[in-house]
JSON list of C-alpha atoms in Angstrom, two decimals:
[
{"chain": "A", "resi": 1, "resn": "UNK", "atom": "CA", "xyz": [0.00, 0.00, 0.00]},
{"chain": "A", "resi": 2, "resn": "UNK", "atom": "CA", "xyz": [1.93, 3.62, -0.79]},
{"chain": "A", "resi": 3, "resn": "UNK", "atom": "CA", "xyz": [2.27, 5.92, 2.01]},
{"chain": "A", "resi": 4, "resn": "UNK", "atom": "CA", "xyz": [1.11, 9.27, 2.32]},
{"chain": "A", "resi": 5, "resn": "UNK", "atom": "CA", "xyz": [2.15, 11.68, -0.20]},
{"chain": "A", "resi": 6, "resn": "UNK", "atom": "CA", "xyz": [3.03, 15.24, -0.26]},
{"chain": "A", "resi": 7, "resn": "UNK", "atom": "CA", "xyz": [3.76, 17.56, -3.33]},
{"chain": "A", "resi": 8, "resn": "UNK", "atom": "CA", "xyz": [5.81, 19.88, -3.57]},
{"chain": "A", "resi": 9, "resn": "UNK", "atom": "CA", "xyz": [8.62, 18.49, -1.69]},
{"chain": "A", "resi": 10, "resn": "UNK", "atom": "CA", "xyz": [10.52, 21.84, -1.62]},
{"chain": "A", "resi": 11, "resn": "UNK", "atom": "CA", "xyz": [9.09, 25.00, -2.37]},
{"chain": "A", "resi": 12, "resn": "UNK", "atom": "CA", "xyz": [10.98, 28.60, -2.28]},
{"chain": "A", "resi": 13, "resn": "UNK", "atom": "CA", "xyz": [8.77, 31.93, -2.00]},
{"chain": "A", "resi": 14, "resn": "UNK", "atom": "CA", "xyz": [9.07, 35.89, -1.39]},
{"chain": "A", "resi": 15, "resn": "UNK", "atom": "CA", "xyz": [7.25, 37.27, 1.54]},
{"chain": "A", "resi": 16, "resn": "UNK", "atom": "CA", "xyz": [3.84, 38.19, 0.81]},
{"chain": "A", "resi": 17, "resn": "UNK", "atom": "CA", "xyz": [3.05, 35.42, -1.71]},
{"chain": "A", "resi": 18, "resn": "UNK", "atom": "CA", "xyz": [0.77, 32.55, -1.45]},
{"chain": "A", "resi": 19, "resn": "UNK", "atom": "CA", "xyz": [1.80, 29.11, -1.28]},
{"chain": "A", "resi": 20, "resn": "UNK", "atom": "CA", "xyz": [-0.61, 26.11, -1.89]},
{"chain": "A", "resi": 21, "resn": "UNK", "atom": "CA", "xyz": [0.79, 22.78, -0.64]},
{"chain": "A", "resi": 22, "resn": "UNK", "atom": "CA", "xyz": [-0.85, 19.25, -1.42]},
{"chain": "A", "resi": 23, "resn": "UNK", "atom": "CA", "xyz": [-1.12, 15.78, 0.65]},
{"chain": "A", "resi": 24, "resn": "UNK", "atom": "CA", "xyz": [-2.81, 12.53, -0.74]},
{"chain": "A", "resi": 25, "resn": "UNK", "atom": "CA", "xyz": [-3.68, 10.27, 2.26]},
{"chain": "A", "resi": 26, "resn": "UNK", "atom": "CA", "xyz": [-3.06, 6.66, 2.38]},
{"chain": "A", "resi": 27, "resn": "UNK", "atom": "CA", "xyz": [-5.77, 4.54, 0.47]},
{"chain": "A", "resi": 28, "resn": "UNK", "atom": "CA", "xyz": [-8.69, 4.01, 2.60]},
{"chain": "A", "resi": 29, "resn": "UNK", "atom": "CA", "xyz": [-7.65, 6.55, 4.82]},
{"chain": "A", "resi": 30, "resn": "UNK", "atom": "CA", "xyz": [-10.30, 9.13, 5.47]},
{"chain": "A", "resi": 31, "resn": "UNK", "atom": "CA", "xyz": [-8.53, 11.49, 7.79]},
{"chain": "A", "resi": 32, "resn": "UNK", "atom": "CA", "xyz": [-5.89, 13.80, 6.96]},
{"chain": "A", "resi": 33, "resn": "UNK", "atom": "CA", "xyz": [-3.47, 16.42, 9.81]},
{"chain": "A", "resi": 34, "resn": "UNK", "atom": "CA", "xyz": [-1.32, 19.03, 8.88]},
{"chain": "A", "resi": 35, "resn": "UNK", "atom": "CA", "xyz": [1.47, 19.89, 11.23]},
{"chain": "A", "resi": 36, "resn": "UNK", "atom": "CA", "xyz": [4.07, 22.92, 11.02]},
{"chain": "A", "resi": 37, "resn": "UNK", "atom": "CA", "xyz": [7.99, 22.12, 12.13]},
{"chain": "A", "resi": 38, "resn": "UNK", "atom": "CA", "xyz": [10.44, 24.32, 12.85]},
{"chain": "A", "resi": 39, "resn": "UNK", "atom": "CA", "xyz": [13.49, 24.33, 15.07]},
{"chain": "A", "resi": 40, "resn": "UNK", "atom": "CA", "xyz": [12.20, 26.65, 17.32]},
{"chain": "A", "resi": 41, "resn": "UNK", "atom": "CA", "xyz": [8.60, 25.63, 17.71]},
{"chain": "A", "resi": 42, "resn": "UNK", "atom": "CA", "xyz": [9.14, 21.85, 16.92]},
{"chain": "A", "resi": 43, "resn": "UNK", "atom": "CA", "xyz": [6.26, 20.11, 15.84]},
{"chain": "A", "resi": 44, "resn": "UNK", "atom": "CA", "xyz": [2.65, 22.19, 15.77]},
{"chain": "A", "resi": 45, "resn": "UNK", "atom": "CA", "xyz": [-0.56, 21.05, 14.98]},
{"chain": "A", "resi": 46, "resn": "UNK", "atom": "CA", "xyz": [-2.29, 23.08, 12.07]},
{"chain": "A", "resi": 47, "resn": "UNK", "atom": "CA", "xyz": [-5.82, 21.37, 11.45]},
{"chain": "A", "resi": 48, "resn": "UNK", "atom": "CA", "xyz": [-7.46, 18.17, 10.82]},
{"chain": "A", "resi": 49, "resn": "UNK", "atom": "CA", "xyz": [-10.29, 16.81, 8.05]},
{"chain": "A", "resi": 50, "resn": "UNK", "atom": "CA", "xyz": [-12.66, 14.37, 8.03]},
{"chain": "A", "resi": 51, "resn": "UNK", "atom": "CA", "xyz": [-15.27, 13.58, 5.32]},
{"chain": "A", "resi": 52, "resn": "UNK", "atom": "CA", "xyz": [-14.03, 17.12, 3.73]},
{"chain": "A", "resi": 53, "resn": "UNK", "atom": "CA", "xyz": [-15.31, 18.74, 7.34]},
{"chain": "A", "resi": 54, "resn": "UNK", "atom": "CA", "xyz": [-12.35, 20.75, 9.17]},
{"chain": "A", "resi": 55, "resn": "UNK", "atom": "CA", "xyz": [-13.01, 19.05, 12.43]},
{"chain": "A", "resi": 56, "resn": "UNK", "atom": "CA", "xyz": [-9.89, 20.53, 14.94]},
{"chain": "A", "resi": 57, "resn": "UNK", "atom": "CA", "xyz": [-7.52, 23.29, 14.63]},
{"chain": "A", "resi": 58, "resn": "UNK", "atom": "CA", "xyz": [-4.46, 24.65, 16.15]},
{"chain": "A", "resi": 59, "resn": "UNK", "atom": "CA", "xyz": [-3.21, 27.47, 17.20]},
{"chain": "A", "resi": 60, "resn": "UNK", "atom": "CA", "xyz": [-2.36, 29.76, 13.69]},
{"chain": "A", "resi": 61, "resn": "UNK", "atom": "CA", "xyz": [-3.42, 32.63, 12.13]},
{"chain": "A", "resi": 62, "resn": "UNK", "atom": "CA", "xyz": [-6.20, 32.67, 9.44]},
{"chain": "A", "resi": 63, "resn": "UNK", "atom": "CA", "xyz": [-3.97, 33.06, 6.44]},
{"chain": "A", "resi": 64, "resn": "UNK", "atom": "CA", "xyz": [-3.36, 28.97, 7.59]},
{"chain": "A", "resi": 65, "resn": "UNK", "atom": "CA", "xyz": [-5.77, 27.70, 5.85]},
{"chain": "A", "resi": 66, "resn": "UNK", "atom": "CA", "xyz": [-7.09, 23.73, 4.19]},
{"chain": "A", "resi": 67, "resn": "UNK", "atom": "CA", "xyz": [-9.87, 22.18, 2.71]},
{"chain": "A", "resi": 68, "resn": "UNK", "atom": "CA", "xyz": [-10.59, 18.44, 1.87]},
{"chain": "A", "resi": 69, "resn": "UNK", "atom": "CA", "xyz": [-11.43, 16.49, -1.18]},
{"chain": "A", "resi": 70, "resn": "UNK", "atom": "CA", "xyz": [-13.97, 14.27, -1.36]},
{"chain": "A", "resi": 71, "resn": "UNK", "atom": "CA", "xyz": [-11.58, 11.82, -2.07]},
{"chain": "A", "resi": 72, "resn": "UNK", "atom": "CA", "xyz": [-9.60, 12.31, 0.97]},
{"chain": "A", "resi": 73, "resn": "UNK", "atom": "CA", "xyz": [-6.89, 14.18, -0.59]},
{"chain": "A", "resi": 74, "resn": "UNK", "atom": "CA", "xyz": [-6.17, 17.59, 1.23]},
{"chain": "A", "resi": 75, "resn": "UNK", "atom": "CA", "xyz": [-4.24, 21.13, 0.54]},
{"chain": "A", "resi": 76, "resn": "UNK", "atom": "CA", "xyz": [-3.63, 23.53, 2.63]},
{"chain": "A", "resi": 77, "resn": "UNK", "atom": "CA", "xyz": [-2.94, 27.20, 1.71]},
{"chain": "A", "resi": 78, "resn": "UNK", "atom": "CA", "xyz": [-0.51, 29.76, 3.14]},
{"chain": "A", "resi": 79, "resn": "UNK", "atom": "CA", "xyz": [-1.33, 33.39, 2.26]},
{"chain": "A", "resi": 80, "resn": "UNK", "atom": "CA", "xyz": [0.87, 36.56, 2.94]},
{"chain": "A", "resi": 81, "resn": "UNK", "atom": "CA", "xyz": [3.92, 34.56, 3.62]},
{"chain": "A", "resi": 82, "resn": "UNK", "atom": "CA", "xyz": [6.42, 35.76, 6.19]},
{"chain": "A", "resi": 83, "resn": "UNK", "atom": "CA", "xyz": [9.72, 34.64, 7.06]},
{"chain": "A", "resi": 84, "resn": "UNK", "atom": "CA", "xyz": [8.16, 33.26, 9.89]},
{"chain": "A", "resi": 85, "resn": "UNK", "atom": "CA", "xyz": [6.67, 30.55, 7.80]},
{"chain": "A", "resi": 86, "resn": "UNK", "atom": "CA", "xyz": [9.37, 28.75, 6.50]},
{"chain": "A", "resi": 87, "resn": "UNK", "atom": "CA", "xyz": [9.63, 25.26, 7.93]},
{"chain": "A", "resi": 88, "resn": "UNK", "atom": "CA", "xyz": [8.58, 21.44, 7.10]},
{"chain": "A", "resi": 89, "resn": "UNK", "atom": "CA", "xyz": [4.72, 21.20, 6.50]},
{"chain": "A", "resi": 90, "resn": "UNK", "atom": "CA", "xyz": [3.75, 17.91, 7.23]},
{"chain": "A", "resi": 91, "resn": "UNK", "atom": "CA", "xyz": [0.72, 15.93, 6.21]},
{"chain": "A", "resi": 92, "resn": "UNK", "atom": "CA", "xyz": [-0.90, 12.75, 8.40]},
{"chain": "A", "resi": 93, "resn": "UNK", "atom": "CA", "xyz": [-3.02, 10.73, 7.22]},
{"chain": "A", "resi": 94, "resn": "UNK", "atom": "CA", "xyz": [-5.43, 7.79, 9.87]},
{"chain": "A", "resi": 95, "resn": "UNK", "atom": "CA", "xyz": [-8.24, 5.57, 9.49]},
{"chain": "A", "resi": 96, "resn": "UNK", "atom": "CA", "xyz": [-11.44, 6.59, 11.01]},
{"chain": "A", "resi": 97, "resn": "UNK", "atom": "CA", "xyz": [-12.75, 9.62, 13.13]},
{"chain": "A", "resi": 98, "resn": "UNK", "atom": "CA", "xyz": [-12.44, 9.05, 16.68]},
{"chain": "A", "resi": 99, "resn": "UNK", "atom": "CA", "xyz": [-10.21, 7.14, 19.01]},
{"chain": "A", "resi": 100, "resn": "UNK", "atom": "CA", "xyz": [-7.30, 4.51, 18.14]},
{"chain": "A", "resi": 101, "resn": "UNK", "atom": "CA", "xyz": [-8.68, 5.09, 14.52]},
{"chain": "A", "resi": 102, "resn": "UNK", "atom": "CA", "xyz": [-8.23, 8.99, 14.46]},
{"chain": "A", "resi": 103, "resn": "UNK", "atom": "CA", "xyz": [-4.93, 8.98, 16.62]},
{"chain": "A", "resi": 104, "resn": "UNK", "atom": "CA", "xyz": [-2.99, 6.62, 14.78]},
{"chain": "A", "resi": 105, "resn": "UNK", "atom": "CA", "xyz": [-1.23, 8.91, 12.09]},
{"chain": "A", "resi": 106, "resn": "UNK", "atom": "CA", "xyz": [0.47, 8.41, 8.95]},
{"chain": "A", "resi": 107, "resn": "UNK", "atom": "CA", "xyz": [3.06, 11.04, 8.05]},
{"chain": "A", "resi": 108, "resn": "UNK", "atom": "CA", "xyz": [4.35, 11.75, 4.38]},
{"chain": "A", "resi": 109, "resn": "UNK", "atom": "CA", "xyz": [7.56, 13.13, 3.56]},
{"chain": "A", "resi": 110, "resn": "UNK", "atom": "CA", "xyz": [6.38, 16.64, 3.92]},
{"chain": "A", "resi": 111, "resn": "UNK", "atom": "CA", "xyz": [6.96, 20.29, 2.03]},
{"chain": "A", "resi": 112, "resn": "UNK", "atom": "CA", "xyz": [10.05, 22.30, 2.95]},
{"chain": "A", "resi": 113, "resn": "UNK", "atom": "CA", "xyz": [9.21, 25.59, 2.42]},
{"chain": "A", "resi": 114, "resn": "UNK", "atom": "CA", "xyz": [11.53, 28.22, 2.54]},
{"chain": "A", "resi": 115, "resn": "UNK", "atom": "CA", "xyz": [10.16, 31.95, 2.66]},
{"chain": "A", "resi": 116, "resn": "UNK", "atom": "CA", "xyz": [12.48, 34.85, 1.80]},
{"chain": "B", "resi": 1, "resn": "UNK", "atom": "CA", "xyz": [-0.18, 23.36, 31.76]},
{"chain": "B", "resi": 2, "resn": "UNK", "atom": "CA", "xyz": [-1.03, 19.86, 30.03]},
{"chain": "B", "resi": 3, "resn": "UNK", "atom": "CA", "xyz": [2.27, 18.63, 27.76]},
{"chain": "B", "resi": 4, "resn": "UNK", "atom": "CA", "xyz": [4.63, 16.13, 27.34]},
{"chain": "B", "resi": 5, "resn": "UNK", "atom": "CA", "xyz": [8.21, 16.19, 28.21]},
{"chain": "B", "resi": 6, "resn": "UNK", "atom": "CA", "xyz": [11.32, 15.03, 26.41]},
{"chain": "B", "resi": 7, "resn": "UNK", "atom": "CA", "xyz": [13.83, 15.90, 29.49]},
{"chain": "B", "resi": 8, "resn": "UNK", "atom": "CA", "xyz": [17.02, 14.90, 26.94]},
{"chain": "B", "resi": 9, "resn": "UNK", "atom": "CA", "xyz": [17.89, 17.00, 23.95]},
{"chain": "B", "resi": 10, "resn": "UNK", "atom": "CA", "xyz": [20.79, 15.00, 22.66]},
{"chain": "B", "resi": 11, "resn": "UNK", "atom": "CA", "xyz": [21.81, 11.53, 23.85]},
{"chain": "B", "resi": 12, "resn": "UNK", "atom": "CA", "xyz": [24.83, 9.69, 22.34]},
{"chain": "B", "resi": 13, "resn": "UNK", "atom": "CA", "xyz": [25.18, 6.02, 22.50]},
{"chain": "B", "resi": 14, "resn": "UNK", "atom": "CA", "xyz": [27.93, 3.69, 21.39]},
{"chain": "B", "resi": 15, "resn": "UNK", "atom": "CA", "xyz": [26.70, 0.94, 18.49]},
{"chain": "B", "resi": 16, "resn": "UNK", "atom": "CA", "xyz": [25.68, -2.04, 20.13]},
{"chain": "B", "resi": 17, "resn": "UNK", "atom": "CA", "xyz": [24.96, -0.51, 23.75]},
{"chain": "B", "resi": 18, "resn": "UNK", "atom": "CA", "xyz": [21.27, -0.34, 24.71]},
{"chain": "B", "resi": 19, "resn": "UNK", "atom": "CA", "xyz": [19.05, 2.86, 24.63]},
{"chain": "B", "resi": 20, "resn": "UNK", "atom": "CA", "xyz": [16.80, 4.05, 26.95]},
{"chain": "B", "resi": 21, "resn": "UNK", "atom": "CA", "xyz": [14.90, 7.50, 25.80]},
{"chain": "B", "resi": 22, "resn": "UNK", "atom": "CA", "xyz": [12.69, 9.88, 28.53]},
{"chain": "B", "resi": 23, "resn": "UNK", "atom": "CA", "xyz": [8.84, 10.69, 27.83]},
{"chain": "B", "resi": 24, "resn": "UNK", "atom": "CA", "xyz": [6.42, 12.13, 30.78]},
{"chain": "B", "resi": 25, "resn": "UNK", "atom": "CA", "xyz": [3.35, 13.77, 30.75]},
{"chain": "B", "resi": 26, "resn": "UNK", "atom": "CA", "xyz": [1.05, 16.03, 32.78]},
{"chain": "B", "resi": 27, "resn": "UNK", "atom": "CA", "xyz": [-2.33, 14.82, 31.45]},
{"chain": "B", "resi": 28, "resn": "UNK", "atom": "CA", "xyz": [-4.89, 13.82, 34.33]},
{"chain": "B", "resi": 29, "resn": "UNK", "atom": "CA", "xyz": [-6.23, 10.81, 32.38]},
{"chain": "B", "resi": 30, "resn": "UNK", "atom": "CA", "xyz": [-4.64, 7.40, 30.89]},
{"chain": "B", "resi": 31, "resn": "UNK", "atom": "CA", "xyz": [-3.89, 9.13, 27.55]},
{"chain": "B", "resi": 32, "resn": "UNK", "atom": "CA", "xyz": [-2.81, 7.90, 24.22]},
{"chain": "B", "resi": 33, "resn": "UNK", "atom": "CA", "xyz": [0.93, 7.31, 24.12]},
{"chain": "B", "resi": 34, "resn": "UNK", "atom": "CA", "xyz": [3.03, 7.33, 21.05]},
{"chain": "B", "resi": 35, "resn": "UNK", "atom": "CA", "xyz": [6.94, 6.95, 19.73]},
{"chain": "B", "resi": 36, "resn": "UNK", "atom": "CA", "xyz": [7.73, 8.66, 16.27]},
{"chain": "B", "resi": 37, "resn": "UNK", "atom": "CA", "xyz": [11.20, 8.60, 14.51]},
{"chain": "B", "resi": 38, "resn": "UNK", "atom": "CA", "xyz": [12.15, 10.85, 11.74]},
{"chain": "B", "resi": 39, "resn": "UNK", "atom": "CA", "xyz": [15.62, 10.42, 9.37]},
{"chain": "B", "resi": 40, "resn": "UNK", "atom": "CA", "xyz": [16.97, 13.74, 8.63]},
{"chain": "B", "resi": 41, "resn": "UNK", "atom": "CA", "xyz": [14.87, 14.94, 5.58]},
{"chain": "B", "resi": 42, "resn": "UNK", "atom": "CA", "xyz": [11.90, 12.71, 6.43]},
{"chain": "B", "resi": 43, "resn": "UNK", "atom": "CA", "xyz": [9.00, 12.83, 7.79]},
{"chain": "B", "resi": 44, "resn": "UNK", "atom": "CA", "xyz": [7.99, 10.96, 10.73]},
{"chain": "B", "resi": 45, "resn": "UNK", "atom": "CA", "xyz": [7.43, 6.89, 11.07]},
{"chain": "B", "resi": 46, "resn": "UNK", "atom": "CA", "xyz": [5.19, 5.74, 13.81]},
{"chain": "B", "resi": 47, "resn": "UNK", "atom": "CA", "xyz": [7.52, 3.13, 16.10]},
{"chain": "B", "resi": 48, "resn": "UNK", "atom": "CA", "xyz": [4.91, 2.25, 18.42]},
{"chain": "B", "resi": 49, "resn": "UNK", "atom": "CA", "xyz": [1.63, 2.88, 20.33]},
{"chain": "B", "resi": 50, "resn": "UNK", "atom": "CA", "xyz": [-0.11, 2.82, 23.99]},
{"chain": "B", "resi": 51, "resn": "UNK", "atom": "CA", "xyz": [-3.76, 2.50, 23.64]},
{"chain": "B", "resi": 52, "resn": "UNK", "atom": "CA", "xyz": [-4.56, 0.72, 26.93]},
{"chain": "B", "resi": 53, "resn": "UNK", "atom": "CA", "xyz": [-3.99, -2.81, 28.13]},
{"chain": "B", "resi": 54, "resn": "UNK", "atom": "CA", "xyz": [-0.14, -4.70, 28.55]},
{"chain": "B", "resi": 55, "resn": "UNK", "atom": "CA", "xyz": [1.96, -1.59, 29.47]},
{"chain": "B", "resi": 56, "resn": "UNK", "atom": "CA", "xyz": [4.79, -3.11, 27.97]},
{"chain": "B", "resi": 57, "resn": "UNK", "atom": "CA", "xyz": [4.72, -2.27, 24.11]},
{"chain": "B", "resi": 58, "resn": "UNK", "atom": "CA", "xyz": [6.52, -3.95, 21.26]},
{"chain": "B", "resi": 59, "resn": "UNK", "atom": "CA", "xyz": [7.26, -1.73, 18.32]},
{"chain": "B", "resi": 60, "resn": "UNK", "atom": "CA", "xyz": [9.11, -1.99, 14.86]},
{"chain": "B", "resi": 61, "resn": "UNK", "atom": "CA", "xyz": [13.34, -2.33, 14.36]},
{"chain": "B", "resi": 62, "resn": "UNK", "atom": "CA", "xyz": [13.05, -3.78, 17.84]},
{"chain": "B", "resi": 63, "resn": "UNK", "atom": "CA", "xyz": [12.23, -1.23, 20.22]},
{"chain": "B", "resi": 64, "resn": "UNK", "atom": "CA", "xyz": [9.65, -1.21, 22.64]},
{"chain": "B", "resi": 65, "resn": "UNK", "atom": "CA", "xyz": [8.20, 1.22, 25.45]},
{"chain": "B", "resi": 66, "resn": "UNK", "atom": "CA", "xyz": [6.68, 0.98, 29.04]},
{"chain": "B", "resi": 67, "resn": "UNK", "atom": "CA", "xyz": [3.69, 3.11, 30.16]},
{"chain": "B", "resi": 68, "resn": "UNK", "atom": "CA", "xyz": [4.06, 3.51, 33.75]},
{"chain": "B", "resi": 69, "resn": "UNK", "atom": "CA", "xyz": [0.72, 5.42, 35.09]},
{"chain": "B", "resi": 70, "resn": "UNK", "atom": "CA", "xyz": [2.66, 6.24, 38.63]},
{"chain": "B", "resi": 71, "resn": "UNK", "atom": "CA", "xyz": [5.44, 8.04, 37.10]},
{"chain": "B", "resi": 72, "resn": "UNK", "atom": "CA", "xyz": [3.33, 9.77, 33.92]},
{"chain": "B", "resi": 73, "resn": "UNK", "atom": "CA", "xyz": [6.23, 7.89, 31.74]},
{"chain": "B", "resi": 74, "resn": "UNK", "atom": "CA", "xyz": [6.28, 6.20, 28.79]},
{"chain": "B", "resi": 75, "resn": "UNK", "atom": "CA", "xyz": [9.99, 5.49, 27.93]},
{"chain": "B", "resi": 76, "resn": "UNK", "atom": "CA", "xyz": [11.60, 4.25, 25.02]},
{"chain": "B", "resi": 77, "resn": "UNK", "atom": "CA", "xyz": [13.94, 1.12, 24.78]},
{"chain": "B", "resi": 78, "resn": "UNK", "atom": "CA", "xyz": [16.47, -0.66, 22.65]},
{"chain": "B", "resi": 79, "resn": "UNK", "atom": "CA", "xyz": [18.69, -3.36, 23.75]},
{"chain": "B", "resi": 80, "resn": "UNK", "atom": "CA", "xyz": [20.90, -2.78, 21.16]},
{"chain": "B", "resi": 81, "resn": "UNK", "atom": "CA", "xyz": [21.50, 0.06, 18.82]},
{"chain": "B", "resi": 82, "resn": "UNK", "atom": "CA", "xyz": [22.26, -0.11, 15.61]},
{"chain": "B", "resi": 83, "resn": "UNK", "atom": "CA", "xyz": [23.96, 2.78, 13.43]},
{"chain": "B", "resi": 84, "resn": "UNK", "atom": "CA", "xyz": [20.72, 3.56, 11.50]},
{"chain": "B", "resi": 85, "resn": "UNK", "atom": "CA", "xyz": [19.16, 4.10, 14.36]},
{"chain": "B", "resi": 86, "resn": "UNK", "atom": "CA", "xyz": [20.81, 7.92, 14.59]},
{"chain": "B", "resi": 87, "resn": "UNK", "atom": "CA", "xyz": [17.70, 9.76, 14.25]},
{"chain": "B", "resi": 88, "resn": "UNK", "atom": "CA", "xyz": [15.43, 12.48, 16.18]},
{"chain": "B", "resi": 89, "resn": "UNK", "atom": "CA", "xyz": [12.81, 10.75, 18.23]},
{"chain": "B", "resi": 90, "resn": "UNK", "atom": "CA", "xyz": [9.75, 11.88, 19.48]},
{"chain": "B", "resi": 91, "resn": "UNK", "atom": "CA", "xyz": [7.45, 11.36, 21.70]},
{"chain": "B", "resi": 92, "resn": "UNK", "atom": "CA", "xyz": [3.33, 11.97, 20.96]},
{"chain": "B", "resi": 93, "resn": "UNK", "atom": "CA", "xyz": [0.54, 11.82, 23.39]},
{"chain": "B", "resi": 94, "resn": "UNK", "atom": "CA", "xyz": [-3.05, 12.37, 22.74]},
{"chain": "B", "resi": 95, "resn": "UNK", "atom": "CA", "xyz": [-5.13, 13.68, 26.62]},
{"chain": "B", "resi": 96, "resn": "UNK", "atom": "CA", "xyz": [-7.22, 10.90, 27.49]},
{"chain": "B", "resi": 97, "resn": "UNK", "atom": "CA", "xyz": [-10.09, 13.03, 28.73]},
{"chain": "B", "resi": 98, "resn": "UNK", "atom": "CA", "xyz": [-12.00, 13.92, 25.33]},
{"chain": "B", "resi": 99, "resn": "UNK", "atom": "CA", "xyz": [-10.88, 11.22, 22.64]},
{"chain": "B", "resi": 100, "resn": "UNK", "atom": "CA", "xyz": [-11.92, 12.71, 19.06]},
{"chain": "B", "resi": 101, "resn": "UNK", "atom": "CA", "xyz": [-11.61, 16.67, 20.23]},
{"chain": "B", "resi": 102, "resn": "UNK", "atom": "CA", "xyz": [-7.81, 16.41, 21.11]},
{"chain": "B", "resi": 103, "resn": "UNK", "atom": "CA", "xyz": [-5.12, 16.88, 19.06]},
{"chain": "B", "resi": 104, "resn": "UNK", "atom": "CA", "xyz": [-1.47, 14.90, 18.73]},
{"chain": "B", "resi": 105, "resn": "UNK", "atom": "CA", "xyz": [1.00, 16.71, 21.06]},
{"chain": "B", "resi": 106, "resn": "UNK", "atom": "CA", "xyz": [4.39, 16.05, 20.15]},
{"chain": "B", "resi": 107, "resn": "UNK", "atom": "CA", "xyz": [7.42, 16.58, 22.81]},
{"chain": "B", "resi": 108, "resn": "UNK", "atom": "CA", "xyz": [10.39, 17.88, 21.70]},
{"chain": "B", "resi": 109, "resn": "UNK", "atom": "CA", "xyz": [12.28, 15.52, 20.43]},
{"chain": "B", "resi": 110, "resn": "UNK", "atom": "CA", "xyz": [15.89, 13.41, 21.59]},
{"chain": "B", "resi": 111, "resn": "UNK", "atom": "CA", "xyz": [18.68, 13.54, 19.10]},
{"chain": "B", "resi": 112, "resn": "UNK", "atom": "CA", "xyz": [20.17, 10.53, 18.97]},
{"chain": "B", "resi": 113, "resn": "UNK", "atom": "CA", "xyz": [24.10, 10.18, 17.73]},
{"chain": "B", "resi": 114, "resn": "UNK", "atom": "CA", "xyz": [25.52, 6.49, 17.52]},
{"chain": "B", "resi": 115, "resn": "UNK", "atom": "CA", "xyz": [29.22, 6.22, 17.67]},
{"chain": "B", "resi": 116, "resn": "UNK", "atom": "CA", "xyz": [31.31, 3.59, 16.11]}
]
């Protein structure tokens, strides 16, 4: 079964741009989480989907945003980029909605991003 | 504050000596407990998982982990380390007090350096 997927894997940008990144799930997977890394802040959680429905979200500004396909594939879009935002995007992708089946994550290769 | 703790940033270990890695957390109930490793330029790979039951948890390229409710721990062992096994680790852990509105908190990861 092929793992999760994640395109671009390395993206450069100017500040004030708009960055679109994508993440197909494993097969049968109907859950996808984005994360942010960065040295400083290590690993943050950005925002979860299920059935296309944003169902958690972390902690970021509202030029973080995602949406769902109804084929489990997700994006999620960056606008106004600052310098602030470069790091390793990672996407998860789990089983079901709630418990062991939610928790459980798959994690691609992710997006390094680099804003300048 | 609720979070999980990685008390050691770097740990270096000789090839063939046994590893023990630190994870506690401050979460009231039994949560979710997780081990993650991620290669430089990777994303993360899921080494093993805590949902409840045996509190002694066998995991893949032979490591396992102990949850140990009295001391909020859930440490990571090797008997024997390999050179490939140079990595970041990290430690995950879902609060067990709302399963399906939580989130994945990640510690802050050990770096792990194998010498010859």
């Amino acid at each position: 079964k092929a793992g999760v997927t994640q395109t671009p894997r390395y993206l450069i940008k100017t500040r004030g741009q708009q960055v679109t990144l994508s993440c197909s799930p494993i097969s049968g997977h109907r859950s996808v989480s984005w994360y942010q890394q960065t040295p400083g802040q290590g690993l943050q959680f950005l925002f979860e989907y299920f059935s296309e429905t944003q169902r958690n979200k972390g902690n970021f500004p509202g030029r973080f945003s995602g949406r769902q396909f109804s084929n489990s594939r997700s994006e999620m879009n960056v606008s106004t980029l600052e310098l602030g935002d470069s790091a390793l995007y990672l996407c998860a992708s789990s089983l079901g909605r709630t418990g062991t089946g939610l928790y459980e994550q798959y994690f691609g290769p992710g997006t390094r991003l680099t804003v300048t | 504050a609720q979070s999980v703790t990685q008390p050691d940033i770097h740990i270096t270990v000789s090839e063939g000596a046994s590893l023990e890695l630190r994870c506690n957390y401050s979460y009231g109930a039994t949560p979710y407990l997780f081990w993650y490793v991620q290669s430089p330029g990777q994303g993360l790979q899921l080494l093993l998982k805590y949902f409840s039951g045996d509190t002694l948890v066998q995991g893949i390229k032979g490591f396992e982990a102990e949850f140990k409710r009295s001391q909020s721990s859930f440490n990571l062992r090797k008997p024997s380390v390999h050179w490939s096994d140079a990595a970041e680790y990290f430690c995950a852990v879902v609060p067990g007090s709302n399963f399906g509105n939580e989130k994945l908190t990640f510690g802050t990861g050990t770096r792990l350096t194998i010498i010859p």
